[in-house]
XYZ file of C-alpha atoms in Angstrom:
787
model
C 21.388 7.309 -5.962
C 23.310 10.060 -4.092
C 20.085 11.974 -3.475
C 18.390 8.835 -2.118
C 21.288 8.203 0.274
C 21.234 11.854 1.372
C 17.516 11.640 2.160
C 18.036 8.359 4.045
C 20.903 9.727 6.144
C 18.948 12.920 6.853
C 15.991 10.858 8.051
C 18.232 8.699 10.260
C 19.855 11.810 11.718
C 16.505 13.377 12.581
C 15.203 10.081 13.954
C 18.374 9.520 16.002
C 18.360 13.068 17.338
C 14.688 12.862 18.301
C 15.054 9.568 20.141
C 18.374 9.972 21.889
C 19.128 13.689 22.210
C 17.509 14.233 25.634
C 16.689 12.198 28.709
C 13.283 10.617 28.273
C 11.021 8.160 30.045
C 8.100 5.998 29.000
C 4.515 5.701 30.224
C 2.950 2.455 29.006
C 0.175 0.018 29.835
C -3.197 -1.297 28.740
C -6.604 0.358 28.376
C -9.539 -1.860 29.374
C -13.289 -1.642 29.699
C -14.081 -1.492 33.413
C -17.362 -3.380 32.998
C -15.965 -6.512 31.339
C -12.172 -6.259 31.446
C -11.800 -6.468 27.650
C -9.090 -4.524 25.825
C -10.250 -1.186 24.400
C -9.165 -0.745 20.796
C -8.497 2.773 19.493
C -8.716 4.656 22.800
C -6.912 8.014 22.646
C -4.111 8.461 25.194
C -2.285 11.771 25.114
C -0.365 14.315 27.174
C -2.577 17.334 27.786
C 0.264 19.841 27.960
C 1.722 18.653 24.631
C -1.493 17.593 22.913
C 0.456 14.606 21.599
C 0.062 10.892 22.152
C -1.262 7.822 20.382
C -4.114 5.329 20.366
C -4.351 1.924 21.986
C -3.567 -0.994 19.677
C -5.754 -3.937 18.724
C -4.629 -5.486 21.997
C -5.306 -2.353 24.075
C -1.605 -1.496 24.539
C -0.161 2.025 24.486
C 3.291 3.535 24.994
C 4.331 7.214 25.181
C 7.957 8.337 25.523
C 8.614 11.991 26.440
C 11.084 14.132 28.376
C 10.957 13.938 32.161
C 8.682 16.377 33.930
C 5.214 16.974 35.373
C 2.329 16.141 33.066
C -1.376 15.340 32.828
C -2.230 12.179 30.914
C -5.692 11.992 29.344
C -7.565 8.876 28.208
C -10.521 9.523 25.925
C -12.835 7.039 24.242
C -16.136 7.844 22.561
C -19.087 6.987 24.809
C -16.881 6.588 27.899
C -15.877 8.938 30.708
C -12.597 10.727 30.133
C -9.778 10.035 32.567
C -7.272 12.703 33.619
C -4.351 11.741 35.828
C -1.414 13.837 37.061
C 1.950 12.097 36.695
C 5.499 12.903 37.784
C 7.701 11.423 35.097
C 11.212 10.818 36.422
C 11.301 7.102 35.628
C 9.467 4.641 33.394
C 5.852 4.197 34.509
C 3.417 1.341 33.903
C -0.182 2.623 34.183
C -3.207 0.507 33.219
C -6.485 2.351 32.737
C -10.041 1.072 33.141
C -12.522 3.259 31.285
C -16.139 3.461 32.381
C -19.213 3.968 30.209
C -20.491 7.542 30.314
C -23.839 7.867 32.093
C -24.304 11.415 30.758
C -26.691 11.709 27.833
C -25.009 11.814 24.474
C -26.299 15.343 23.803
C -24.231 16.528 26.779
C -21.131 14.585 25.834
C -18.139 16.835 25.233
C -14.873 15.938 23.521
C -11.768 16.889 25.499
C -8.685 18.125 23.637
C -7.607 17.681 20.067
C -6.775 13.992 20.400
C -10.384 12.926 19.975
C -10.274 14.509 16.525
C -8.976 11.467 14.672
C -10.819 12.265 11.438
C -8.595 15.261 10.727
C -5.539 14.478 12.848
C -4.562 10.901 11.964
C -2.070 10.283 9.148
C -4.397 7.800 7.518
C -7.148 8.281 4.990
C -9.831 6.227 3.252
C -10.339 4.420 6.564
C -13.619 3.938 8.433
C -14.244 2.365 11.836
C -17.749 1.148 12.664
C -19.292 0.553 16.064
C -21.068 -2.767 16.437
C -23.820 -1.221 18.562
C -24.657 1.237 15.772
C -24.717 -1.621 13.257
C -27.247 -3.426 15.466
C -29.575 -0.417 15.426
C -29.869 -0.366 11.620
C -32.564 -2.195 9.632
C -31.725 -5.742 8.557
C -33.281 -8.148 6.092
C -35.188 -10.910 7.926
C -33.956 -9.279 11.151
C -30.463 -10.758 10.646
C -27.830 -8.136 11.571
C -25.168 -7.998 8.874
C -21.783 -6.282 9.099
C -21.082 -6.527 5.375
C -24.423 -4.923 4.533
C -23.399 -1.952 6.681
C -20.012 -1.744 4.947
C -21.880 -1.327 1.659
C -23.450 1.887 3.001
C -20.062 3.652 2.972
C -18.815 5.817 0.073
C -16.477 3.993 -2.283
C -18.019 0.636 -1.378
C -20.576 -0.866 -3.718
C -22.961 -3.740 -3.256
C -22.616 -6.810 -5.467
C -26.379 -6.681 -6.020
C -29.740 -7.347 -4.423
C -29.413 -9.636 -1.435
C -25.663 -10.175 -1.819
C -23.029 -9.547 0.851
C -20.166 -9.346 -1.662
C -18.766 -5.867 -2.126
C -16.586 -3.887 -4.520
C -14.204 -1.148 -3.394
C -13.059 1.623 -5.718
C -13.459 -0.412 -8.881
C -11.871 -3.617 -7.615
C -13.411 -7.079 -7.746
C -14.707 -9.063 -4.755
C -11.464 -11.091 -4.611
C -9.450 -7.882 -4.150
C -10.714 -7.354 -0.588
C -8.671 -8.846 2.262
C -11.232 -9.962 4.858
C -9.721 -10.845 8.239
C -11.303 -12.299 11.379
C -8.837 -12.108 14.277
C -6.035 -12.073 11.720
C -7.288 -15.111 9.750
C -8.314 -14.787 6.095
C -11.958 -15.443 5.230
C -12.211 -16.634 1.603
C -16.001 -16.702 1.351
C -17.708 -14.222 3.657
C -21.313 -15.080 2.810
C -24.110 -17.452 3.766
C -27.157 -18.327 1.661
C -25.402 -17.663 -1.684
C -24.521 -14.154 -0.557
C -27.708 -13.040 1.225
C -26.043 -12.970 4.678
C -22.463 -12.584 5.875
C -20.602 -15.110 8.033
C -20.040 -12.578 10.820
C -22.197 -12.909 13.933
C -22.445 -9.372 15.329
C -22.794 -10.658 18.912
C -19.227 -12.022 18.731
C -17.645 -8.920 17.137
C -15.843 -6.095 18.937
C -14.320 -3.887 16.254
C -14.726 -3.344 12.487
C -12.254 -1.330 10.399
C -12.337 -0.828 6.623
C -9.268 0.487 4.768
C -10.056 1.592 1.190
C -6.762 3.318 0.385
C -3.428 4.224 1.937
C -3.092 0.604 3.060
C -0.445 0.231 5.819
C 2.554 -1.973 5.031
C 1.525 -4.700 7.493
C -1.355 -5.593 5.149
C -0.916 -7.053 1.691
C -1.987 -9.661 -0.803
C -5.026 -7.716 -2.073
C -5.406 -4.683 -4.333
C -8.495 -2.849 -3.096
C -9.208 -2.954 0.623
C -8.754 -4.501 4.043
C -11.746 -5.370 6.212
C -10.218 -6.081 9.627
C -12.707 -7.583 12.096
C -11.820 -8.293 15.718
C -13.759 -10.722 17.896
C -14.762 -10.007 21.479
C -12.288 -11.371 24.012
C -14.888 -12.580 26.502
C -15.961 -11.015 29.796
C -13.224 -11.090 32.464
C -15.568 -9.978 35.260
C -18.770 -12.020 35.144
C -20.725 -14.571 33.158
C -23.038 -13.187 30.529
C -25.529 -14.650 28.040
C -26.790 -12.825 24.931
C -29.134 -14.108 22.290
C -31.854 -13.438 19.795
C -34.782 -15.212 18.169
C -35.861 -14.176 14.668
C -38.181 -15.452 11.976
C -35.501 -17.436 10.137
C -32.678 -17.875 12.658
C -31.646 -17.743 16.296
C -28.331 -17.032 17.965
C -26.783 -17.499 21.399
C -23.583 -16.134 22.950
C -22.083 -17.222 26.265
C -19.030 -15.546 27.779
C -17.345 -15.162 31.105
C -14.207 -15.532 33.212
C -12.327 -18.786 33.540
C -10.316 -17.030 36.240
C -11.437 -13.515 37.099
C -9.265 -10.768 35.559
C -6.877 -13.437 34.234
C -8.594 -15.665 31.666
C -11.896 -15.553 29.799
C -13.858 -17.232 27.023
C -16.642 -16.519 24.552
C -18.718 -18.973 22.504
C -21.252 -17.714 19.987
C -23.431 -19.724 17.614
C -26.394 -19.255 15.298
C -28.510 -21.379 12.984
C -31.291 -20.889 10.473
C -34.405 -23.053 10.605
C -36.811 -21.602 8.058
C -36.359 -24.615 5.781
C -37.500 -27.053 8.468
C -40.432 -24.850 9.502
C -41.943 -24.516 6.029
C -41.488 -28.176 4.996
C -44.968 -29.298 6.207
C -46.583 -26.440 4.253
C -44.977 -27.216 0.868
C -47.459 -28.949 -1.445
C -46.497 -32.065 -3.364
C -46.858 -30.181 -6.648
C -44.567 -27.308 -5.605
C -41.180 -26.890 -7.298
C -39.708 -26.500 -3.807
C -40.891 -29.918 -2.659
C -37.931 -31.949 -1.427
C -35.583 -28.965 -1.040
C -34.112 -27.691 2.189
C -31.511 -25.125 3.131
C -29.867 -24.089 6.380
C -26.638 -22.563 7.618
C -24.928 -22.557 10.969
C -21.754 -21.052 12.372
C -19.818 -21.105 15.614
C -17.342 -18.558 16.976
C -15.157 -19.305 19.970
C -12.305 -17.468 21.675
C -10.145 -18.062 24.722
C -7.618 -15.600 26.119
C -5.242 -15.778 29.030
C -3.130 -13.082 30.688
C -0.120 -15.266 31.444
C 1.887 -12.442 32.997
C 2.312 -8.681 32.776
C 4.354 -9.268 29.620
C 2.649 -12.259 28.010
C -0.864 -12.967 26.739
C -2.362 -15.795 24.717
C -5.391 -15.709 22.404
C -6.972 -18.748 20.765
C -9.749 -17.996 18.245
C -11.830 -20.262 16.078
C -14.637 -20.131 13.534
C -16.572 -22.929 11.855
C -19.449 -22.331 9.465
C -21.374 -24.399 6.955
C -24.125 -23.836 4.423
C -26.063 -26.904 3.313
C -28.534 -27.021 0.435
C -30.266 -30.337 -0.263
C -32.849 -31.526 -2.758
C -34.393 -34.964 -3.052
C -37.078 -36.271 -5.398
C -37.970 -39.826 -4.446
C -40.133 -40.294 -7.558
C -37.230 -39.632 -9.943
C -34.554 -41.052 -7.645
C -32.707 -37.741 -7.924
C -30.825 -36.119 -5.052
C -28.543 -33.124 -4.654
C -26.382 -31.907 -1.761
C -24.311 -28.708 -1.751
C -22.305 -28.010 1.418
C -19.724 -25.229 1.664
C -18.060 -23.150 4.341
C -15.031 -21.795 6.210
C -12.926 -23.155 9.033
C -10.322 -21.028 10.797
C -8.133 -21.329 13.884
C -5.822 -18.606 15.153
C -3.308 -18.821 18.011
C -1.672 -15.508 18.982
C 0.968 -14.709 21.569
C 1.592 -11.131 22.743
C 4.938 -10.378 24.370
C 6.341 -7.142 25.795
C 10.136 -7.064 25.498
C 10.166 -3.688 27.240
C 8.001 -0.578 27.505
C 8.697 0.379 23.876
C 8.795 -2.943 22.005
C 5.707 -5.127 21.549
C 5.481 -8.430 19.626
C 2.500 -10.359 18.348
C 3.181 -13.869 17.029
C 0.392 -15.628 15.116
C -0.078 -19.167 13.856
C -3.195 -19.443 11.677
C -5.066 -22.188 9.840
C -7.660 -21.295 7.188
C -9.771 -23.682 5.122
C -12.560 -23.043 2.613
C -14.343 -25.923 0.867
C -17.178 -26.141 -1.640
C -18.864 -29.254 -2.998
C -21.767 -30.232 -5.235
C -22.987 -33.808 -5.052
C -25.582 -35.253 -7.472
C -27.222 -38.688 -7.342
C -29.739 -40.415 -9.604
C -30.447 -44.092 -9.218
C -26.939 -45.614 -9.054
C -25.116 -42.724 -10.730
C -23.137 -40.300 -8.542
C -21.329 -37.110 -9.574
C -19.246 -34.815 -7.350
C -17.695 -31.418 -8.115
C -15.466 -29.867 -5.462
C -12.958 -27.048 -4.940
C -11.266 -25.288 -2.053
C -8.249 -23.542 -0.601
C -6.263 -24.302 2.565
C -3.649 -22.017 4.191
C -1.081 -22.546 6.929
C 0.101 -19.124 8.082
C 2.741 -17.766 10.508
C 3.265 -14.075 11.292
C 5.584 -11.909 13.386
C 4.409 -8.331 14.006
C 6.599 -5.942 16.007
C 5.525 -2.532 17.277
C 8.304 -0.190 18.421
C 7.457 3.195 19.979
C 10.792 4.999 20.502
C 9.284 8.416 21.182
C 6.049 10.345 21.140
C 6.816 11.352 17.547
C 7.312 7.862 16.091
C 5.310 4.638 15.873
C 7.372 1.984 14.087
C 6.019 -1.350 12.883
C 7.919 -4.179 11.205
C 7.470 -7.878 10.712
C 7.270 -10.922 8.470
C 4.540 -13.188 7.154
C 4.605 -16.665 5.582
C 1.719 -18.677 4.084
C 1.715 -22.134 2.542
C -1.213 -22.397 0.114
C -3.002 -25.478 -1.174
C -5.508 -24.824 -3.970
C -7.984 -27.398 -5.289
C -9.781 -25.724 -8.244
C -12.836 -27.459 -9.771
C -12.132 -31.171 -9.596
C -14.753 -33.816 -10.341
C -15.457 -37.500 -9.686
C -18.176 -39.782 -11.056
C -19.276 -43.379 -10.621
C -22.164 -45.698 -11.348
C -22.609 -48.444 -8.816
C -19.136 -49.894 -8.307
C -17.756 -48.476 -11.577
C -15.617 -45.335 -11.323
C -15.401 -43.040 -14.344
C -12.177 -41.359 -15.392
C -12.651 -37.585 -15.034
C -8.950 -36.800 -15.299
C -6.304 -36.187 -12.678
C -7.094 -34.299 -9.495
C -5.575 -30.846 -9.996
C -3.898 -29.363 -6.904
C -1.717 -26.242 -6.819
C 0.817 -25.516 -4.072
C 2.575 -22.230 -3.336
C 4.809 -20.387 -0.877
C 3.748 -16.834 -0.026
C 6.015 -14.567 2.058
C 6.384 -10.885 2.903
C 8.543 -8.554 4.973
C 7.501 -5.032 5.927
C 8.481 -1.918 7.880
C 6.658 1.373 8.479
C 6.730 4.491 10.625
C 4.108 7.036 11.699
C 6.117 10.234 12.160
C 4.975 13.567 13.591
C 7.345 15.738 11.562
C 5.988 19.054 12.869
C 2.895 20.278 14.668
C 1.095 20.430 11.323
C 2.745 17.685 9.260
C 2.462 13.977 9.949
C 3.541 11.217 7.571
C 3.221 7.457 7.342
C 5.884 5.743 5.264
C 6.129 2.016 4.684
C 7.684 -0.597 2.439
C 6.564 -4.173 1.847
C 8.615 -6.816 0.024
C 6.564 -9.794 -1.118
C 7.434 -13.131 -2.739
C 5.257 -15.857 -4.224
C 6.461 -19.194 -5.595
C 4.384 -21.905 -7.213
C 5.848 -25.345 -6.482
C 5.247 -28.965 -7.394
C 3.912 -31.552 -7.476
C 2.227 -29.997 -10.479
C 1.202 -31.079 -13.956
C 0.904 -28.448 -16.669
C -1.490 -29.358 -19.491
C -0.250 -27.736 -22.685
C -3.212 -27.068 -24.980
C -3.414 -26.953 -28.756
C -5.015 -24.116 -30.721
C -8.469 -25.602 -30.082
C -8.014 -25.608 -26.294
C -7.504 -29.371 -26.002
C -4.546 -30.774 -23.994
C -1.813 -32.054 -26.332
C 0.967 -32.899 -23.831
C 2.028 -32.255 -20.227
C 4.961 -30.895 -18.245
C 5.432 -32.548 -14.851
C 7.058 -30.923 -11.800
C 8.150 -33.014 -8.806
C 7.237 -32.355 -5.171
C 8.805 -29.098 -3.970
C 10.201 -28.243 -7.407
C 9.966 -24.567 -8.320
C 7.475 -23.801 -11.081
C 7.459 -19.991 -11.051
C 8.716 -17.239 -8.725
C 7.284 -13.725 -8.467
C 8.496 -10.928 -6.191
C 8.191 -7.181 -5.821
C 8.410 -4.075 -3.648
C 5.243 -2.339 -2.475
C 5.805 1.247 -1.240
C 3.143 2.870 0.941
C 2.975 6.568 1.792
C 0.361 8.769 3.481
C 0.657 12.355 4.708
C -1.563 14.726 6.653
C -1.197 18.486 6.882
C -3.285 20.362 9.469
C -4.662 23.613 8.069
C -6.073 24.537 11.471
C -7.611 22.825 14.500
C -10.663 21.748 12.519
C -9.416 20.811 9.078
C -6.623 19.046 7.246
C -5.580 17.794 3.825
C -4.287 14.281 3.234
C -2.706 12.366 0.372
C -1.678 8.752 -0.141
C 0.255 6.627 -2.622
C -0.050 2.841 -2.512
C 1.240 -0.065 -4.584
C 0.005 -3.633 -4.075
C 0.650 -7.077 -5.512
C -2.036 -9.764 -5.396
C -0.884 -13.327 -5.990
C -4.189 -15.197 -5.715
C -7.276 -14.743 -7.865
C -10.978 -15.554 -7.851
C -12.168 -16.956 -11.154
C -15.862 -16.264 -11.681
C -18.404 -17.176 -14.345
C -21.028 -14.915 -12.777
C -21.422 -11.239 -12.013
C -21.528 -11.872 -8.269
C -19.395 -13.942 -5.934
C -20.860 -17.431 -5.661
C -19.564 -20.561 -3.922
C -18.958 -22.110 -7.359
C -16.230 -19.529 -8.051
C -12.723 -20.928 -7.612
C -9.589 -19.496 -6.037
C -6.423 -19.988 -8.082
C -2.796 -18.945 -7.482
C -0.424 -17.063 -9.724
C 1.202 -19.659 -11.962
C 3.554 -19.912 -14.908
C 0.606 -18.600 -16.985
C -1.112 -16.260 -14.516
C 0.929 -13.241 -13.455
C 0.164 -11.497 -10.142
C -2.257 -8.605 -10.184
C -0.636 -5.229 -9.527
C -2.189 -1.883 -8.662
C -1.128 1.686 -8.048
C -3.521 4.030 -6.250
C -3.284 7.784 -5.759
C -5.692 9.548 -3.400
C -6.059 12.970 -1.841
C -8.710 14.533 0.326
C -9.925 17.413 2.461
C -11.172 16.617 5.990
C -13.080 18.986 8.268
C -14.887 18.687 11.597
C -17.547 20.988 13.009
C -18.989 21.944 16.409
C -16.385 20.404 18.730
C -16.000 17.321 16.544
C -19.664 16.331 16.693
C -19.744 16.427 12.897
C -17.175 14.912 10.533
C -16.894 15.544 6.815
C -14.517 14.594 4.045
C -14.050 14.799 0.283
C -11.661 12.306 -1.333
C -10.632 11.781 -4.942
C -8.728 8.745 -6.201
C -7.206 7.188 -9.308
C -6.273 3.495 -9.463
C -4.675 1.354 -12.148
C -4.831 -2.465 -12.133
C -2.608 -4.764 -14.204
C -2.955 -8.494 -14.998
C -6.695 -8.756 -14.425
C -8.246 -12.129 -15.268
C -11.511 -13.241 -16.870
C -12.709 -16.499 -18.336
C -12.386 -16.587 -22.124
C -15.594 -16.297 -24.115
C -17.343 -19.671 -24.275
C -15.556 -21.174 -21.259
C -17.709 -23.422 -19.023
C -17.146 -24.826 -15.494
C -16.987 -28.375 -16.846
C -13.885 -27.423 -18.865
C -11.871 -27.181 -15.626
C -12.140 -30.890 -14.846
C -8.996 -32.786 -15.857
C -7.315 -29.588 -17.013
C -5.552 -26.545 -15.582
C -8.204 -23.966 -14.812
C -5.909 -21.138 -15.942
C -5.882 -22.516 -19.481
C -9.344 -20.978 -19.844
C -8.312 -17.469 -18.742
C -7.687 -14.311 -20.678
C -5.811 -11.324 -19.273
C -6.157 -7.557 -19.372
C -5.971 -4.344 -17.394
C -8.298 -1.967 -15.619
C -8.518 1.436 -14.032
C -10.941 3.355 -11.878
C -11.272 6.911 -10.657
C -13.795 8.952 -8.772
C -14.747 11.168 -5.856
C -16.255 10.306 -2.464
C -18.173 12.633 -0.134
C -18.877 11.708 3.480
C -20.712 13.588 6.229
C -21.244 12.028 9.649
C -22.858 13.113 12.906
C -21.196 11.282 15.774
C -23.083 12.310 18.905
C -26.577 13.164 20.027
C -30.039 11.660 19.891
C -29.955 11.927 16.118
C -26.884 10.572 14.353
C -25.821 8.799 11.188
C -24.127 9.658 7.919
C -24.575 10.572 4.268
C -22.259 9.164 1.623
C -21.994 9.842 -2.099
C -19.672 8.316 -4.704
C -19.118 9.444 -8.286
C -16.947 6.895 -10.087
C -15.865 5.244 -13.351
C -14.481 1.695 -13.672
C -13.126 0.416 -16.995
C -11.432 -2.715 -18.367
C -9.494 -3.612 -21.505
C -8.742 -7.177 -22.656
C -7.217 -7.956 -26.040
C -9.404 -11.058 -26.421
C -12.668 -9.507 -25.177
C -14.880 -6.891 -26.812
C -12.581 -6.819 -29.876
C -9.870 -5.348 -27.698
C -11.903 -2.186 -27.051
C -12.275 -0.567 -23.629
C -15.508 -1.449 -21.804
C -17.134 -0.581 -18.497
C -16.689 -3.219 -15.802
C -19.773 -5.096 -14.655
C -19.557 -3.314 -11.276
C -19.142 0.180 -12.746
C -21.563 2.534 -10.979
C -21.718 6.178 -11.926
C -23.632 7.319 -8.849
C -23.925 5.704 -5.450
C -25.769 7.350 -2.534
C -26.407 6.137 1.008
C -28.205 7.827 3.901
C -28.017 6.257 7.357
C -30.088 7.645 10.220
C -30.740 6.668 13.847
C -32.900 8.575 16.325
C -33.175 7.876 20.042
C -36.839 8.759 20.512
C -36.551 7.910 24.192
C -34.371 5.813 26.464
C -36.316 2.736 25.363
C -37.186 3.491 21.753
C -34.780 3.893 18.794
C -35.687 4.490 15.165
C -33.312 3.455 12.382
C -33.533 4.160 8.665
C -31.410 3.700 5.558
C -31.903 4.790 1.964
C -29.661 3.738 -0.894
C -29.466 4.643 -4.560
C -27.119 3.210 -7.193
C -26.848 3.481 -10.946
C -27.884 0.321 -12.744
C -25.474 -2.566 -13.351
C -23.735 -2.812 -16.709
C -24.674 -5.991 -18.588
C -24.418 -7.415 -22.107
C -27.676 -7.906 -24.008
C -28.425 -8.628 -27.674
C -28.818 -5.551 -29.871
C -30.840 -7.452 -32.469
C -32.205 -10.907 -33.314
C -32.652 -12.699 -36.628
C -34.444 -15.821 -37.744
C -32.187 -17.975 -39.926
C -33.527 -21.324 -41.163
C -36.128 -21.329 -38.412
C -33.585 -20.637 -35.653
C -33.340 -17.449 -33.581
C -29.839 -15.945 -33.770
C -28.802 -13.140 -31.416
C -26.360 -10.377 -32.336
C -24.552 -8.845 -29.388
C -23.154 -5.341 -29.111
C -20.240 -4.102 -27.038
C -19.528 -5.798 -23.733
C -21.619 -4.385 -20.859
C -23.211 -1.798 -23.142
C -26.632 -1.878 -21.465
C -27.570 -0.347 -18.101
C -30.298 -1.891 -16.011
C -32.637 0.418 -14.134
C -31.244 2.218 -11.128
C -31.381 0.471 -7.775
C -32.931 2.243 -4.789
C -34.532 1.129 -1.547
C -35.549 2.377 1.903
C -35.427 0.277 5.074
C -36.842 1.120 8.507
C -36.370 -0.379 11.944
C -37.757 0.264 15.407
C -36.038 -1.092 18.518
C -38.046 -1.217 21.734
C -36.090 -1.967 24.891
C -37.858 -3.952 27.586
C -37.846 -3.111 31.242
C -34.289 -3.544 32.495
C -33.181 -5.093 35.746
C -29.677 -5.584 37.084
C -29.641 -9.114 35.717
C -31.831 -9.069 32.614
C -32.192 -6.900 29.499
C -34.308 -7.455 26.419
C -35.491 -5.677 23.288
C -37.813 -6.155 20.337
C -36.600 -5.218 16.883
C -39.171 -4.537 14.159
C -37.809 -3.873 10.686
C -39.168 -3.401 7.189
C -36.925 -4.085 4.210
C -37.764 -2.198 0.992
C -40.499 -0.050 2.539
C -41.981 1.265 -0.713
C -41.754 -2.139 -2.445
C -39.342 -1.095 -5.190
C -38.968 -3.835 -7.827
C -35.212 -3.595 -8.287
C -33.715 -5.529 -11.216
C -31.877 -8.738 -10.382
C -31.402 -9.991 -13.939
C -33.055 -9.751 -17.367
C -34.045 -12.617 -19.622
C -35.798 -12.906 -22.991
C -39.087 -14.733 -23.490
C -40.215 -15.895 -26.926
C -43.933 -15.719 -27.607
C -45.703 -16.785 -30.798
C -44.490 -18.948 -33.678
C -41.490 -18.341 -35.955
C -42.971 -20.141 -38.964
C -46.251 -18.270 -38.663
C -44.498 -14.925 -38.451
C -46.035 -14.165 -35.047
C -42.805 -14.360 -33.038
C -42.589 -11.715 -30.352
C -39.413 -11.486 -28.239
C -39.843 -9.702 -24.918
C -37.190 -8.722 -22.377
C -38.390 -9.444 -18.847
C -36.961 -8.262 -15.579
C -36.667 -10.516 -12.543
C -36.759 -8.843 -9.122
C -35.735 -10.632 -5.986
C -37.213 -8.938 -2.938
C -40.287 -6.798 -2.459
C -41.313 -5.416 0.902
C -40.217 -7.739 3.747
C -41.273 -7.123 7.377
C -39.456 -8.968 10.142
C -39.298 -9.182 13.899
C -36.654 -10.373 16.356
C -36.431 -10.607 20.132
C -33.023 -10.047 21.721
C -32.039 -10.732 25.313
C -29.074 -10.452 27.669
C -28.535 -11.645 31.221
């Protein structure tokens, strides 16, 4: 205890001395894009004489406090002209910068100063930022640009499978990724049962993935944060962007409401392949009567109220709809699902050093299956609704410190797997509607501290609380899993409280101007869980809270790495190793079925265990030039242990992949022609198959081995794209995108089933395992335009 107090007082002394020992002044302001007036996220602002500074925030704000004197301030942002400005600092200065796109060819682009070297210099690791324009140049299935597909090309990130946009990070499940759109949680980030993501690239400004060393302002998930920021809307002029593809079209409109003061953006897209092919489906086809489409809409409004106040209002609405109707049988099916979010944020500057962002957020995810035959109707539905309020402060007392602190509160409403049924006017009793309510709160503080020229640390602490409350009815089951009695909690009555501290620490030590070593230590609690019957994330999966039976998930992750840049930062490389433990993991018990959830607590069907993962990640990236891209490789192990599964023995998780390789390549053949290519390789998925089969009294009986003992064939695929820009004018731009998915027509395994041929009684039975593959070679074309 004495040592802890000594360390604390020493830190406070150093911090106090640094901030108050000498007379200092502050340069602060916003960095914007000159062409459209939008905030520039992650621009480097530093003092040339000191080679120290910081980067602009999500809202484009920066603040640098140094001793009075004569200095040169430099603003640098990749792909934009650098700005150098002499300043005489004898009082606080407010300087707003407008950066202009660099007209020099990328081969001639030079990086000025050390501050552009964020790969080796920043005190954060396991973090990747992606440019939307680069994402648009990569091949895409059916020509539909997909941010989540690009995320899966990074080391440490694994695809959920062929055609799926779900992803796994360092051995964690798909529910362990915090996916944010303008600060709002997205619970289901996929369209078309996982084939496409919900993110329209035309509406997106910035994409950041954090795989480890998670800052204290983020929490509630074990594995990663995918933080996506929408475009603000053009402050200067009206602009229209769009695209027409073989299965969908999209349109984005943006512009000023009042020039340089308020702007808007509205972006929408919709698929139409189902409607197009309807006339060509024969009456005998199994697809006759079926239709599918999805649509989504992004909208954002922002207003510069004053020099110190700004308002942002963001919204997203998306729906998938699958329908089937057979008039001959009188059978019909409808399956709609989707997300709705609304986010209101207020930025306020108290002074040059203290910045506040206040957020009020609404998030809703709903899934439903409706079945009809003659007069009988059945409905299965689930969902989650959040009301969220956040306060995020950013305090920059000196050039050596960047302090963040704040609080977050969420009220959750969970509706897991409820059902209703009726025939004509008669309603059937399917049990009570099960709804779970919970309070979710957190407080955090962190500091980025330049300790010396070589050593920089990030230290943070998060304190989180989660309380399940009534009204709630607990079904107490007997030894056969049938409810025997209930415990009832009144509205607002406490059912169970969980709380815990989550320390976060990252350090960077510069070996020289080109290389550094980094290490991180992170602990996380996760209070909500995704219960899944399948190996991939499907809309039928249900979100459930921590309850009196379900304890919160908890993880500890250790990571260290070596980072090196080459040739004036044109090339970046890194090697990271990690080890992560995960407690209180959940799975459905053997034999559990979705129908068991109706009229019962879904967590009565769970079993609990632990997991761990470890591995190494290699990353090499070329940032500038006509040829650029990256190569990523992951070597990893992911294991689980549940007392009630696999006889209590350790088994490999279903998303365990020993090897994972990705190569991403773009080549500017000319000013009008760009070639893109990707190649991926992954070890086969781990699945459970029978080890033998017997015939007993004329029935085939399967004997299963260890859980996930069998490996499917390895997955690999190459995609190509060619983008041809049309003739540009001052008012109109266009391009054609030609892409080929799975160029060499690899038949990658999707699942395996067993077919019985012959007759048991005749002794001619032959059981064959057959592989189902989803996609062969798929060419596509899309036309994009902007005016």
